[in-house]
Coordinates of C-alpha atoms in Angstrom, one line a residue:
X27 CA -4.6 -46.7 -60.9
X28 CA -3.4 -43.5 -59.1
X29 CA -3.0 -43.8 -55.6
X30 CA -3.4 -40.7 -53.4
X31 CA -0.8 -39.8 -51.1
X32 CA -1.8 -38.4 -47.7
X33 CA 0.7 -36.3 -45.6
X34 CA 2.0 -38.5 -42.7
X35 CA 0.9 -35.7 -40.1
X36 CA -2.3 -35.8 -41.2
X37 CA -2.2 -39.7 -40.9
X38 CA -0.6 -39.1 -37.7
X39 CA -3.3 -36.9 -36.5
X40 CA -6.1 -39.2 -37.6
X41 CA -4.4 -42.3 -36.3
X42 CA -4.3 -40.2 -32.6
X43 CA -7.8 -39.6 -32.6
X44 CA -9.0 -43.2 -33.7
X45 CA -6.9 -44.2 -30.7
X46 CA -8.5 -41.7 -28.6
X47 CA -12.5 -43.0 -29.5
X48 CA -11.2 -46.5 -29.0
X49 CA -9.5 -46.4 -26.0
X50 CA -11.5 -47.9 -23.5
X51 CA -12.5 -45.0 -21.1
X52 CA -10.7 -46.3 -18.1
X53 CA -7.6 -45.5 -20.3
X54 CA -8.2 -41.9 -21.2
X55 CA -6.8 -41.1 -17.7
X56 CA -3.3 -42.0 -19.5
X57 CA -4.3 -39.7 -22.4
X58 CA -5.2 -37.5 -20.3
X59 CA -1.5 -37.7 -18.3
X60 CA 0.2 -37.3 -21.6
X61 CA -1.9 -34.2 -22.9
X62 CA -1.5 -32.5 -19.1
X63 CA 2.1 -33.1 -19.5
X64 CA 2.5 -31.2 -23.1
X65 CA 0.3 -28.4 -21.4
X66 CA -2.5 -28.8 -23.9
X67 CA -4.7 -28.7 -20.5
X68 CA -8.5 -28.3 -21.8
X69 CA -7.6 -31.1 -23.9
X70 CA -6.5 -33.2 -21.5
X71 CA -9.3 -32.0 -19.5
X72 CA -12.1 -33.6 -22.1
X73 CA -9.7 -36.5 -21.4
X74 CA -10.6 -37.2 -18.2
X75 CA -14.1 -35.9 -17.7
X76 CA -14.6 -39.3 -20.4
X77 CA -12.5 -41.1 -18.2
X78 CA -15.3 -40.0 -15.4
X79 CA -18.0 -41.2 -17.8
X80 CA -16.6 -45.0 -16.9
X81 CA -15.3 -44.2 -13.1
X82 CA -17.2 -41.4 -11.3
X83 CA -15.5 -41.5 -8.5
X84 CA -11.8 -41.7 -10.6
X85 CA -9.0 -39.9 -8.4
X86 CA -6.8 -39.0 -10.6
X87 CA -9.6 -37.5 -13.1
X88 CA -11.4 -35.6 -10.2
X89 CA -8.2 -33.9 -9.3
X90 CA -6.8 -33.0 -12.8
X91 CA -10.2 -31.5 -13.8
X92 CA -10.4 -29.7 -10.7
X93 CA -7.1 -28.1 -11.5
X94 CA -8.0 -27.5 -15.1
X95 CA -11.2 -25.4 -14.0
X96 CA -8.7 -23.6 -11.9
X97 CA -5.9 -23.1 -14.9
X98 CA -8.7 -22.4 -17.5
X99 CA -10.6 -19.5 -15.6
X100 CA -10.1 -15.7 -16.5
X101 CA -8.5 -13.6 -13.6
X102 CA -9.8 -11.0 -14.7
X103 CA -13.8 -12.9 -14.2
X104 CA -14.1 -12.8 -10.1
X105 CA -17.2 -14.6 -10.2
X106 CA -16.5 -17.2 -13.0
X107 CA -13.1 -17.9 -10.9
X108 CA -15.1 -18.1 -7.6
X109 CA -18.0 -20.8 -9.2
X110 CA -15.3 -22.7 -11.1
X111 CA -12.9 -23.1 -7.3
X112 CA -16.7 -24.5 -6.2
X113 CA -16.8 -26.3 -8.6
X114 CA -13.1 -27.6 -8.5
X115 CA -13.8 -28.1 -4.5
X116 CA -16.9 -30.7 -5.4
X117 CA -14.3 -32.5 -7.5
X118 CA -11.9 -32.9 -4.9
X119 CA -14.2 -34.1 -2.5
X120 CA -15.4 -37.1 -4.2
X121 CA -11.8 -37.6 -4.8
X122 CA -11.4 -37.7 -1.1
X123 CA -14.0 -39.7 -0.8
X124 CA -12.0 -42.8 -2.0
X125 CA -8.0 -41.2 -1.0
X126 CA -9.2 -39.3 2.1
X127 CA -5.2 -39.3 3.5
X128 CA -3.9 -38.0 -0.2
X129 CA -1.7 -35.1 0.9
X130 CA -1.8 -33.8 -2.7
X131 CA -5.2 -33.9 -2.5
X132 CA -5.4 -32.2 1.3
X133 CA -3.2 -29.7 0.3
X134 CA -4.6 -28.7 -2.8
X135 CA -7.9 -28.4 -1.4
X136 CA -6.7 -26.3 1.6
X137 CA -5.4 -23.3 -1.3
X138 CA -8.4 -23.4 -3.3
X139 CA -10.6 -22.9 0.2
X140 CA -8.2 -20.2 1.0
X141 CA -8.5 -18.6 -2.2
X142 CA -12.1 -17.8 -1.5
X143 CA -11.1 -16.8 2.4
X144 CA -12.6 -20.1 3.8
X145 CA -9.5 -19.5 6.5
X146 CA -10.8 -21.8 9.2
X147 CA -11.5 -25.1 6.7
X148 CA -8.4 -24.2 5.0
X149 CA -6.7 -24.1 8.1
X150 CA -7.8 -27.6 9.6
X151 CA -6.4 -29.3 6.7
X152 CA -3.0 -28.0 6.6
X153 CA -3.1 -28.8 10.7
X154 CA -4.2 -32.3 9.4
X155 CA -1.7 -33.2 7.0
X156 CA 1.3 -31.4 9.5
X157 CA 0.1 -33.9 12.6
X158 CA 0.2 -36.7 9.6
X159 CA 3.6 -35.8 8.5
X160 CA 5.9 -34.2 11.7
X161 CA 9.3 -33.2 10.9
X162 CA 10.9 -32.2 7.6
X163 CA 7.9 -33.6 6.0
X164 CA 5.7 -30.7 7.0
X165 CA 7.5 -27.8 6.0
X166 CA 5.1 -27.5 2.7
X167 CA 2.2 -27.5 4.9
X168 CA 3.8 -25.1 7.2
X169 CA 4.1 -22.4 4.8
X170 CA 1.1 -23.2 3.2
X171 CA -0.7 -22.5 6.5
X172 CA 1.5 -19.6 7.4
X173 CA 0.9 -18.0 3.9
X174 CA -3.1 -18.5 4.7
X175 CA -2.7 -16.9 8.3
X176 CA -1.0 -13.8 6.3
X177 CA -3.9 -13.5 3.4
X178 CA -6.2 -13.3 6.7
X179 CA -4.3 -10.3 8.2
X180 CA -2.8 -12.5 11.4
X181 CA 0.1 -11.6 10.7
X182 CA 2.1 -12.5 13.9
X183 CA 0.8 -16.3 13.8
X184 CA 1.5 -16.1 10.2
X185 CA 5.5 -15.3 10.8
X186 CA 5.8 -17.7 14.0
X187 CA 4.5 -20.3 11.2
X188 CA 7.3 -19.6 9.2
X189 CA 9.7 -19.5 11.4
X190 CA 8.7 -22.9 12.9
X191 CA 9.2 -24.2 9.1
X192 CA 12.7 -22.1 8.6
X193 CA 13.7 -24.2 11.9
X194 CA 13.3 -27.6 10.2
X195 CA 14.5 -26.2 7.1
X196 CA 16.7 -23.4 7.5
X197 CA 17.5 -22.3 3.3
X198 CA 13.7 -23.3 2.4
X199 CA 12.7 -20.5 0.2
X200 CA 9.5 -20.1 0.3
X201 CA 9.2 -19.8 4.2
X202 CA 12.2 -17.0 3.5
X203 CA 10.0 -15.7 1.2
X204 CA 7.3 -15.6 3.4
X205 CA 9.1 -14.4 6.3
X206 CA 9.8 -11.1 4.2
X207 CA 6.4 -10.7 3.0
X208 CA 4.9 -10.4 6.3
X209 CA 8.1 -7.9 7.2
X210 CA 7.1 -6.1 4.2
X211 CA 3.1 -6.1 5.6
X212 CA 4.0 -5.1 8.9
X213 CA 5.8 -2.2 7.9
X214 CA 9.8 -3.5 7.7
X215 CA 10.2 -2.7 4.6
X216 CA 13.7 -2.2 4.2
X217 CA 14.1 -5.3 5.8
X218 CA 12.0 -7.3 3.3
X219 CA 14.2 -5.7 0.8
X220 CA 17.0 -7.2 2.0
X221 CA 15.6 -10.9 2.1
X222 CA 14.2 -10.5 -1.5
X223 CA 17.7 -9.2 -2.8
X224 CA 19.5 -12.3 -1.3
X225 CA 16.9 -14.9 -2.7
X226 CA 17.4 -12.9 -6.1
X227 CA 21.1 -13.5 -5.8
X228 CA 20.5 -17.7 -5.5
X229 CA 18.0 -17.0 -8.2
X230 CA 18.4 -14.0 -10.3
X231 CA 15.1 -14.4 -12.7
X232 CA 12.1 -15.5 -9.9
X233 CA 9.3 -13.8 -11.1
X234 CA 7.4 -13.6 -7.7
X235 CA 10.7 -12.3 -5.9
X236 CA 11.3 -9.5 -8.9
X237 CA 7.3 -8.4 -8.2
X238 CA 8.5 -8.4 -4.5
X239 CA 11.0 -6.3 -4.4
X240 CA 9.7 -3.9 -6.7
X241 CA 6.6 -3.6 -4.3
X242 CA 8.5 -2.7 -1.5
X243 CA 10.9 -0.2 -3.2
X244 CA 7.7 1.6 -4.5
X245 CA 6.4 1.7 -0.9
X246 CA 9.6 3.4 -0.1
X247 CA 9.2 6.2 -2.7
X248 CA 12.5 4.4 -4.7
X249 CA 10.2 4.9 -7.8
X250 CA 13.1 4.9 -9.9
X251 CA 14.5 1.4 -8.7
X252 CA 11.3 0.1 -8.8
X253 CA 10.9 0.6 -12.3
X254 CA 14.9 -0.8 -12.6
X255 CA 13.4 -3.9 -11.6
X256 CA 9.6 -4.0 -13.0
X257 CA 11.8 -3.9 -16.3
X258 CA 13.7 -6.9 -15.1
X259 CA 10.4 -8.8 -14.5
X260 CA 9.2 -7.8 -18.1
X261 CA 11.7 -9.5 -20.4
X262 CA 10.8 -12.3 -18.2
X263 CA 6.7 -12.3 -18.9
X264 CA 5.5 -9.2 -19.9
X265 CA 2.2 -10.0 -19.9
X266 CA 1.7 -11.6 -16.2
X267 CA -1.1 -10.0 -14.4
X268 CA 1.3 -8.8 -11.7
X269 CA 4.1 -7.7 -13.4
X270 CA 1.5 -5.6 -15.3
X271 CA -0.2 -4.3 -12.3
X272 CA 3.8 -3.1 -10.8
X273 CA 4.4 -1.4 -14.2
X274 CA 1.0 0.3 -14.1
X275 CA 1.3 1.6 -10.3
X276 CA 5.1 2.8 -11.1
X277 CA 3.7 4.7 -14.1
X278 CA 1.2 6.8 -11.8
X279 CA 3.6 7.4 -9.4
X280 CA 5.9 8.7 -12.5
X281 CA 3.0 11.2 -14.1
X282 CA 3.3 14.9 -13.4
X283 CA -0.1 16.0 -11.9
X284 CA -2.0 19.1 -12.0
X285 CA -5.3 20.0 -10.2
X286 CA -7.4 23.0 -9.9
X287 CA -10.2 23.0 -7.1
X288 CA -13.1 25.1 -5.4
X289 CA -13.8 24.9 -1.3
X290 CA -16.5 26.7 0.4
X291 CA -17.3 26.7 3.8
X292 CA -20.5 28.6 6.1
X293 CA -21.1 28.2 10.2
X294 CA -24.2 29.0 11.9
X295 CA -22.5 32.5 12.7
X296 CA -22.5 33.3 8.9
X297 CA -18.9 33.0 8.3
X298 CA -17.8 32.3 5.2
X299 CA -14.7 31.0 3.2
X300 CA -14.5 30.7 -0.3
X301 CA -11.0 28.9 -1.9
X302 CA -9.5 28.6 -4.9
X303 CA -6.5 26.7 -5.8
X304 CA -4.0 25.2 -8.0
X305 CA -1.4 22.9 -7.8
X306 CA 1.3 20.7 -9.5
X307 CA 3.2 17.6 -8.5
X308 CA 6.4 16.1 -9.9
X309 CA 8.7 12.9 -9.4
X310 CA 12.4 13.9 -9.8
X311 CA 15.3 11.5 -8.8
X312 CA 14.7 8.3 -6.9
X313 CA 11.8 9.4 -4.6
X314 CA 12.2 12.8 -4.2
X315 CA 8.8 14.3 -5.0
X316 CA 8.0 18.4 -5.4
X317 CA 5.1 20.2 -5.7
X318 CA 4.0 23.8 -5.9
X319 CA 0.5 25.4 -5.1
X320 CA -1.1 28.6 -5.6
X321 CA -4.1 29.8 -3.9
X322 CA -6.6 32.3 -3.5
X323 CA -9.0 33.0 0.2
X324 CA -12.0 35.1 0.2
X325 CA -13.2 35.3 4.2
X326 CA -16.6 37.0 4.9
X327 CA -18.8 37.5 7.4
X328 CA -22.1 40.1 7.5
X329 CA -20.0 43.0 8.5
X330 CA -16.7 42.2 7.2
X331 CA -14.3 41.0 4.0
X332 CA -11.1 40.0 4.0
X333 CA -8.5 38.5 1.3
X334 CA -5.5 36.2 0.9
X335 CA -3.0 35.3 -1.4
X336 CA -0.9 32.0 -0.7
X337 CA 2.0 30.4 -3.0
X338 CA 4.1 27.5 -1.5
X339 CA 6.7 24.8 -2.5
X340 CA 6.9 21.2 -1.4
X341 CA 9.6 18.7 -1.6
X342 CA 10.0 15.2 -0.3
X343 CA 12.4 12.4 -0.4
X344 CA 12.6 9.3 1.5
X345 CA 15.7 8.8 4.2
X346 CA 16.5 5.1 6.1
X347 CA 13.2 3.6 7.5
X348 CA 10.8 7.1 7.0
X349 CA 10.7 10.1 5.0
X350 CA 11.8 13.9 5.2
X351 CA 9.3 16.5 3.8
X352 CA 9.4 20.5 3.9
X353 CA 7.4 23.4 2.5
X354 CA 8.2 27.1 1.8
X355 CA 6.0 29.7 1.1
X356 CA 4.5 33.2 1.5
X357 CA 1.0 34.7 2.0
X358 CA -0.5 38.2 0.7
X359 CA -3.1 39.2 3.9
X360 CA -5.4 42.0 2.8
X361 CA -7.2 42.6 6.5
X362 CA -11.0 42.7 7.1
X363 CA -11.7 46.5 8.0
X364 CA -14.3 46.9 11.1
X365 CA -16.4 49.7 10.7
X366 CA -15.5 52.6 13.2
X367 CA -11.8 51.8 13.2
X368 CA -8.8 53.1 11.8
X369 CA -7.4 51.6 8.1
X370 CA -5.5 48.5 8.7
X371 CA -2.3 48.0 6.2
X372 CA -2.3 44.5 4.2
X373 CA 0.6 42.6 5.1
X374 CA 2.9 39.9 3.7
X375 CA 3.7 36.7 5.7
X376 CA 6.1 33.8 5.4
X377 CA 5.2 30.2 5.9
X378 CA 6.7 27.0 6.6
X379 CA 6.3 23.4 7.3
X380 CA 8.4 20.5 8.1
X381 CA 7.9 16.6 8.3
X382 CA 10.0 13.9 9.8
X383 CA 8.3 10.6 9.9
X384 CA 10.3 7.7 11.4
X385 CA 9.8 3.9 11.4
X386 CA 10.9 3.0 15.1
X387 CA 9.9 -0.6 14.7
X388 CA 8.1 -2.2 11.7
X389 CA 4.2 -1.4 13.7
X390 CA 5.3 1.5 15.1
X391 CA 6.0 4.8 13.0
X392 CA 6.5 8.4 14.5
X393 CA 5.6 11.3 13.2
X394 CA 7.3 15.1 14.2
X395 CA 6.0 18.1 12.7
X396 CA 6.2 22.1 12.6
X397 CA 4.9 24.6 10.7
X398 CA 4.1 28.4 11.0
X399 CA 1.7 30.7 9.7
X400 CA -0.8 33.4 9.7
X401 CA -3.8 33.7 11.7
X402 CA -6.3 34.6 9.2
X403 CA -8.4 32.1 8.4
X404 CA -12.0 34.1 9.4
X405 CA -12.8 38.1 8.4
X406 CA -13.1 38.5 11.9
X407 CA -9.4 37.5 13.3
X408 CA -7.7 39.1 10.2
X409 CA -6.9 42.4 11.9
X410 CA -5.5 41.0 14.8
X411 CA -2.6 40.2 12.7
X412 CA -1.3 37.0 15.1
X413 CA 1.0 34.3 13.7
X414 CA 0.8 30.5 14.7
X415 CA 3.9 28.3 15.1
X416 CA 2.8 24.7 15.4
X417 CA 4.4 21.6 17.5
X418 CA 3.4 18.0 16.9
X419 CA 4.6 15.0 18.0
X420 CA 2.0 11.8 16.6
X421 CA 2.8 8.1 17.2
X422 CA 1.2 5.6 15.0
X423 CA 0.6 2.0 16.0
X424 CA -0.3 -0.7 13.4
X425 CA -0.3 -4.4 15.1
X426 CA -2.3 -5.6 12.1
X427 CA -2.7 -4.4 8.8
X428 CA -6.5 -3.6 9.9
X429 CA -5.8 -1.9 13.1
X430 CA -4.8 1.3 13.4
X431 CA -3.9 3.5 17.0
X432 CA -2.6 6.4 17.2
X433 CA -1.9 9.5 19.6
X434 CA -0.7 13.7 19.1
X435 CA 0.1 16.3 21.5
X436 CA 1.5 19.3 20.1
X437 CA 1.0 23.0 20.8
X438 CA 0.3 26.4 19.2
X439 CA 2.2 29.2 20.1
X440 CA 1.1 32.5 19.1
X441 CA 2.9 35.4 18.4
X442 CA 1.6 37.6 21.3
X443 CA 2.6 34.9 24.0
X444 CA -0.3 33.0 24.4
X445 CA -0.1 29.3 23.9
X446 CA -2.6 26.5 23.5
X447 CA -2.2 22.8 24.3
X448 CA -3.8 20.0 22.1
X449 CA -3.9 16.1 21.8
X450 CA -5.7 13.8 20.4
X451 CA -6.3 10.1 20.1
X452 CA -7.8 7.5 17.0
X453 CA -8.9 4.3 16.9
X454 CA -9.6 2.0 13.2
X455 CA -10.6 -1.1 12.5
X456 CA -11.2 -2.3 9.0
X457 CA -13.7 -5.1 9.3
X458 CA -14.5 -5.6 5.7
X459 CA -12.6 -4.9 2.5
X460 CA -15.0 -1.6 2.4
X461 CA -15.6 -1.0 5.8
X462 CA -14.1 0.6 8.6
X463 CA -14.9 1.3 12.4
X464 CA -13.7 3.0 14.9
X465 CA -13.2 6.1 17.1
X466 CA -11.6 9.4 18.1
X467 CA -10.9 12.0 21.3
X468 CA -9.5 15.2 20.8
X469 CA -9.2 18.2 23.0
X470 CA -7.3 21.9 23.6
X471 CA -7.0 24.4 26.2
X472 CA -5.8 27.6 26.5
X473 CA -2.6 29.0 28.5
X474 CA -4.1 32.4 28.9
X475 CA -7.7 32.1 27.9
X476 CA -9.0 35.1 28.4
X477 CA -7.3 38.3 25.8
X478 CA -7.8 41.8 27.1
X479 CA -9.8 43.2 24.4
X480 CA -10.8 40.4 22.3
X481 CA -13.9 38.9 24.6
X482 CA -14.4 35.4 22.7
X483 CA -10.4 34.8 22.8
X484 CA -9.4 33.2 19.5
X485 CA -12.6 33.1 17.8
X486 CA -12.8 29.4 19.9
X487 CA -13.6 27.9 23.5
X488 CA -10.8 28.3 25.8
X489 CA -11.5 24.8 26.8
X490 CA -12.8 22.0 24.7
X491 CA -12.6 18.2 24.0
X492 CA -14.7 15.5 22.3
X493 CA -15.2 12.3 21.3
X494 CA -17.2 10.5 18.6
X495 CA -17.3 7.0 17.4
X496 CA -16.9 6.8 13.7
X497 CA -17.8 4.6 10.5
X498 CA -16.3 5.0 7.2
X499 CA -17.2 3.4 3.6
X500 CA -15.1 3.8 0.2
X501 CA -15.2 1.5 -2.8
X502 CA -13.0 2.2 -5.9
X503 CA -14.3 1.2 -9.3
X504 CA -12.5 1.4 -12.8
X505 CA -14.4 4.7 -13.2
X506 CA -15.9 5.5 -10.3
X507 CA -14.7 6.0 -6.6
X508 CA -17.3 6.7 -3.6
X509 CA -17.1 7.5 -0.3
X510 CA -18.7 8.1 2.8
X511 CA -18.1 8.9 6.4
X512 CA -20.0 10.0 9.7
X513 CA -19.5 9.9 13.5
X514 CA -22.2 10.6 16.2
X515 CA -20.6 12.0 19.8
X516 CA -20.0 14.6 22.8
X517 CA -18.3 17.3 23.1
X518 CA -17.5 19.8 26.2
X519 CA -17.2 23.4 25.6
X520 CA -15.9 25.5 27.9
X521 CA -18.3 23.8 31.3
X522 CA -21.2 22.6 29.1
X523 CA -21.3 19.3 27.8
X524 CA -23.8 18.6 24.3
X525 CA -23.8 16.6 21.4
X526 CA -21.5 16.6 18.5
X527 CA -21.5 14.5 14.9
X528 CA -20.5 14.8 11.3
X529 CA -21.0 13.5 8.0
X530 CA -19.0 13.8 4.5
X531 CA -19.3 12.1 1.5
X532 CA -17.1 11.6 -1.6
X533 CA -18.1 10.8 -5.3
X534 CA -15.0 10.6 -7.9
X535 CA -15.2 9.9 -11.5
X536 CA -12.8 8.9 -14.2
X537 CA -12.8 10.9 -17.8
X538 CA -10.7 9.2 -20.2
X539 CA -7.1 8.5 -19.6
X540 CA -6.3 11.3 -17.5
X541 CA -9.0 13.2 -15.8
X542 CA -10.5 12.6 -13.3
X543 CA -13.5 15.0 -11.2
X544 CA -14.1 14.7 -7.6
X545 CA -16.7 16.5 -5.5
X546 CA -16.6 16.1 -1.0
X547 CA -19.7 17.5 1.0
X548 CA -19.7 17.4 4.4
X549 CA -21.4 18.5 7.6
X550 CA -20.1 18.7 11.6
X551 CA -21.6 20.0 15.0
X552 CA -18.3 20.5 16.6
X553 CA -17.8 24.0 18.5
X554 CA -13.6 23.4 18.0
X555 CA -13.3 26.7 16.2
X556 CA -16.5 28.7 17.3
X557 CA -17.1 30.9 20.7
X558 CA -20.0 30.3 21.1
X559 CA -21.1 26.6 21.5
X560 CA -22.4 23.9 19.2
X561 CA -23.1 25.1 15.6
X562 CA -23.8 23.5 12.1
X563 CA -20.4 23.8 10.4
X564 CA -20.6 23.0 6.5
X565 CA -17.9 22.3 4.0
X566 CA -18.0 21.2 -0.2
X567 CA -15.3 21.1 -2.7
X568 CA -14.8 20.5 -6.4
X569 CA -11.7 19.3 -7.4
X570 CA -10.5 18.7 -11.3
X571 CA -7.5 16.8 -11.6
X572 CA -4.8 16.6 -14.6
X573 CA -2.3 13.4 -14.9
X574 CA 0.5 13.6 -17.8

């Protein structure tokens, strides 16, 4: 008689799942424990949903298949991942229900509410499990509930939480960590840097720190270093989500980029400006960025035409907590010609702008600029052949990530003596990931408002402030990206007070790999730039856009 002779894995394999169906289903919690442990987690998951079959209210099965719905779901699936955390949170509740002082069980519940921004419940359990568990015990809630506070954009609670858990443990590493990351948030940047360079020397390979760190140098312009280091994260795991999303914002920062685009622009007084322009942008070195752009300006109005030629070059480079920027270029005026007076030569103008914005603390960032060039931008003005030199001074105040102030005074000085004072002040709040609100004042006057000659001045009020309050919208898609803002206020022109608002609204879309088309309309009341009073001021653009 011939026997057959079965492999002994296959016997093995058999064997395993004869145990499995005749375990008793109280004991597939212990199956399930082994399976967990050799990461074969669905598996181990079937494991205890059986074991639920006998115990309902099983702790250890309620937990681990809450965490399996939570290991098993696709990133990538927002609202799978956001029904299976419900899901996951109903499991852990009936867990509670029979170990209601589990700190595992407290604590894991806490993350998966603050995964879904449930801040407040979140919250109230971490406080619950640090009044259970004072001193040393608590750090792990501690940052927990500091990390929560900084996912909700409180970011001063958030760093007093991790400080208080730094004081009961000094070298703990994820409150360092955390520390760093709300530096980073709040605008110390350099600082972060620091704390995530000395955590990679205790631990060279950390994933999260590597992702860190290159964050922050790419926020600093340091695109090369940052892709020094999204390398180092890649031989670890080239396929996390994050290190993947580093790599991908490095590589657009890297692209050259052309564009080519179209504005026109009409007031009530029938003046008209027609642009065309094109323009190229580099990375070269470790930050430094240049750029060139040619353009050409078509001003009209019903008695008059006048043209201009601009070409300029751009660099900019980062410098110790800000960044350094300049421009040099020339433009080709070809004046409008009045009828009645004598032939008015064209004329060639240099320009110039420079930049220097300054981090003074990590929420508070100031901004000085000056530039000059020609006054030209209306048919009208072009004879008068003036020239502008421009002085700003602008501070910028960000105590949350979501709240922006900030305030400029400058002045124009033009080049037949007159001068004219400005400032301005803006006010944002972003209320929702899409949402913002908030405000603005502006205003000017003149030195010497009244130019012999030249009734209305500088085609502008001699006096003139406003102030509107303001909503704007944007969401960005994989292909598309829309936009849309308006603002409804008053404005003072010269003695009279009236209304003022505006509207714009932006529509971008994605062709391919590396086009993309974007068109802006947009419509405003305000009398800044007009002598005589309110007027409908409207503006549209078409812009085609190249990445290599």
């Amino acid at each position: 008689m011939n026997h057959i002779r079965i492999p002994r894995c296959i016997v093995s394999l058999v064997c395993g799942a004869g145990c499995l169906l005749a375990a008793p289903l109280a004991a597939q919690v212990a199956v399930g424990d082994s399976l967990w442990q050799l990461g074969r987690i669905d598996e181990a998951a079937q494991a205890y949903r059986r074991a639920l079959l006998d115990d309902r209210n099983s702790v250890r099965a309620n937990f681990r298949v809450a965490q399996a719905l939570i290991a098993l779901a696709s990133p990538a699936d927002t609202m799978a991942r956001n029904r299976n955390i419900d899901s996951a949170l109903v499991l852990l509740r009936t867990a509670r229900s029979r170990a209601p002082e589990d700190v595992e069980l407290i604590l894991t519940e806490a993350m998966y509410l603050s995964w879904i921004q449930r801040w407040d419940e979140a919250l109230a359990r971490y406080d619950s499990v640090i009044v259970a568990r004072p001193g040393v015990a608590s750090v792990e809630a501690r940052v927990a509930r500091a990390r929560v506070l900084s996912w909700a954009g409180q970011l001063g609670e958030a760093r007093r939480g991790y400080e208080a858990a730094r004081q009961l443990a000094p070298e703990d590493r994820d409150a360092r960590f955390g520390l760093a990351q709300v530096g980073a948030w709040s605008g110390d940047l350099e600082g972060a840097a620091r704390t995530y360079e000395a955590l990679l020397l205790e631990t060279p390979g950390d994933l999260q720190t590597l992702v860190a760190l290159g964050t922050v140098r790419l926020w600093q312009g340091r695109v090369r270093t940052a892709g020094q280091i999204a390398d180092r994260a890649a031989q670890r795991a080239s396929e996390n989500a994050e290190v993947r999303a580093l790599i991908e914002n490095i590589r657009v920062q890297r692209v050259t980029k052309l564009d080519g685009a179209t504005f026109w622009s009409e007031d009530s007084e029938r003046n008209v400006n027609r642009w065309q322009t094109v323009g190229w942008r580099q990375l070269a070195g470790d930050g430094i960025r240049l750029g060139a752009t040619a353009g050409f300006l078509e001003a009209t109005d019903p008695l008059r035409r006048a043209t201009r030629g601009m070409a300029e070059a751009t660099i900019a480079f980062p410098i110790p907590r800000g960044t350094l920027s300049a421009a040099l270029g020339a433009r080709s005026i070809t004046p409008a010609q009045p009828p009645g007076t004598p032939s008015i030569a064209a004329r060639q103008v240099l320009t110039g702008r420079g930049t220097a914005s300054i981090r003074v603390v990590p929420t508070l960032t100031l901004t000085a600029a000056a530039a000059r060039w020609p006054f030209d931008e209306v048919a009208v003005v072009t004879p008068l052949a003036l020239d502008i030199t421009q002085g700003d001074l602008t501070a910028e105040w960000r105590p949350r990530p979501t709240v922006s102030v900030s305030g400029t005074t400058g002045q124009f000085t033009y080049s037949d003596g007159n001068r004219r004072a400005n400032w301005g002040a803006r006010a944002s709040v972003r209320v929702t990931p899409n949402l913002s609100l908030g405000g603005f004042a502006t205003g000017f006057g003149f030195q010497r408002p009244n130019r012999p000659g030249f009734s209305n001045g500088y085609f502008s009020p001699e006096t003139f402030s406003s102030a509107e309050a303001t909503a704007t919208w944007g969401r960005e898609g994989t292909r598309w990206n829309a936009g849309l803002s308006g603002g409804l206020g008053v404005q003072r022109v010269d003695a009279a007070a009236q209304s003022q608002w505006h509207a714009d609204a932006r529509l971008a879309r994605r062709i391919g790999a590396h086009w993309q088309l974007e068109a802006f309309a947009g419509k405003s009341t305000s009398a800044a730039a007009s002598a005589v009073g309110a007027y409908a001021y409207s503006t549209a653009s078409l812009t085609l856009r190249r990445a290599f």
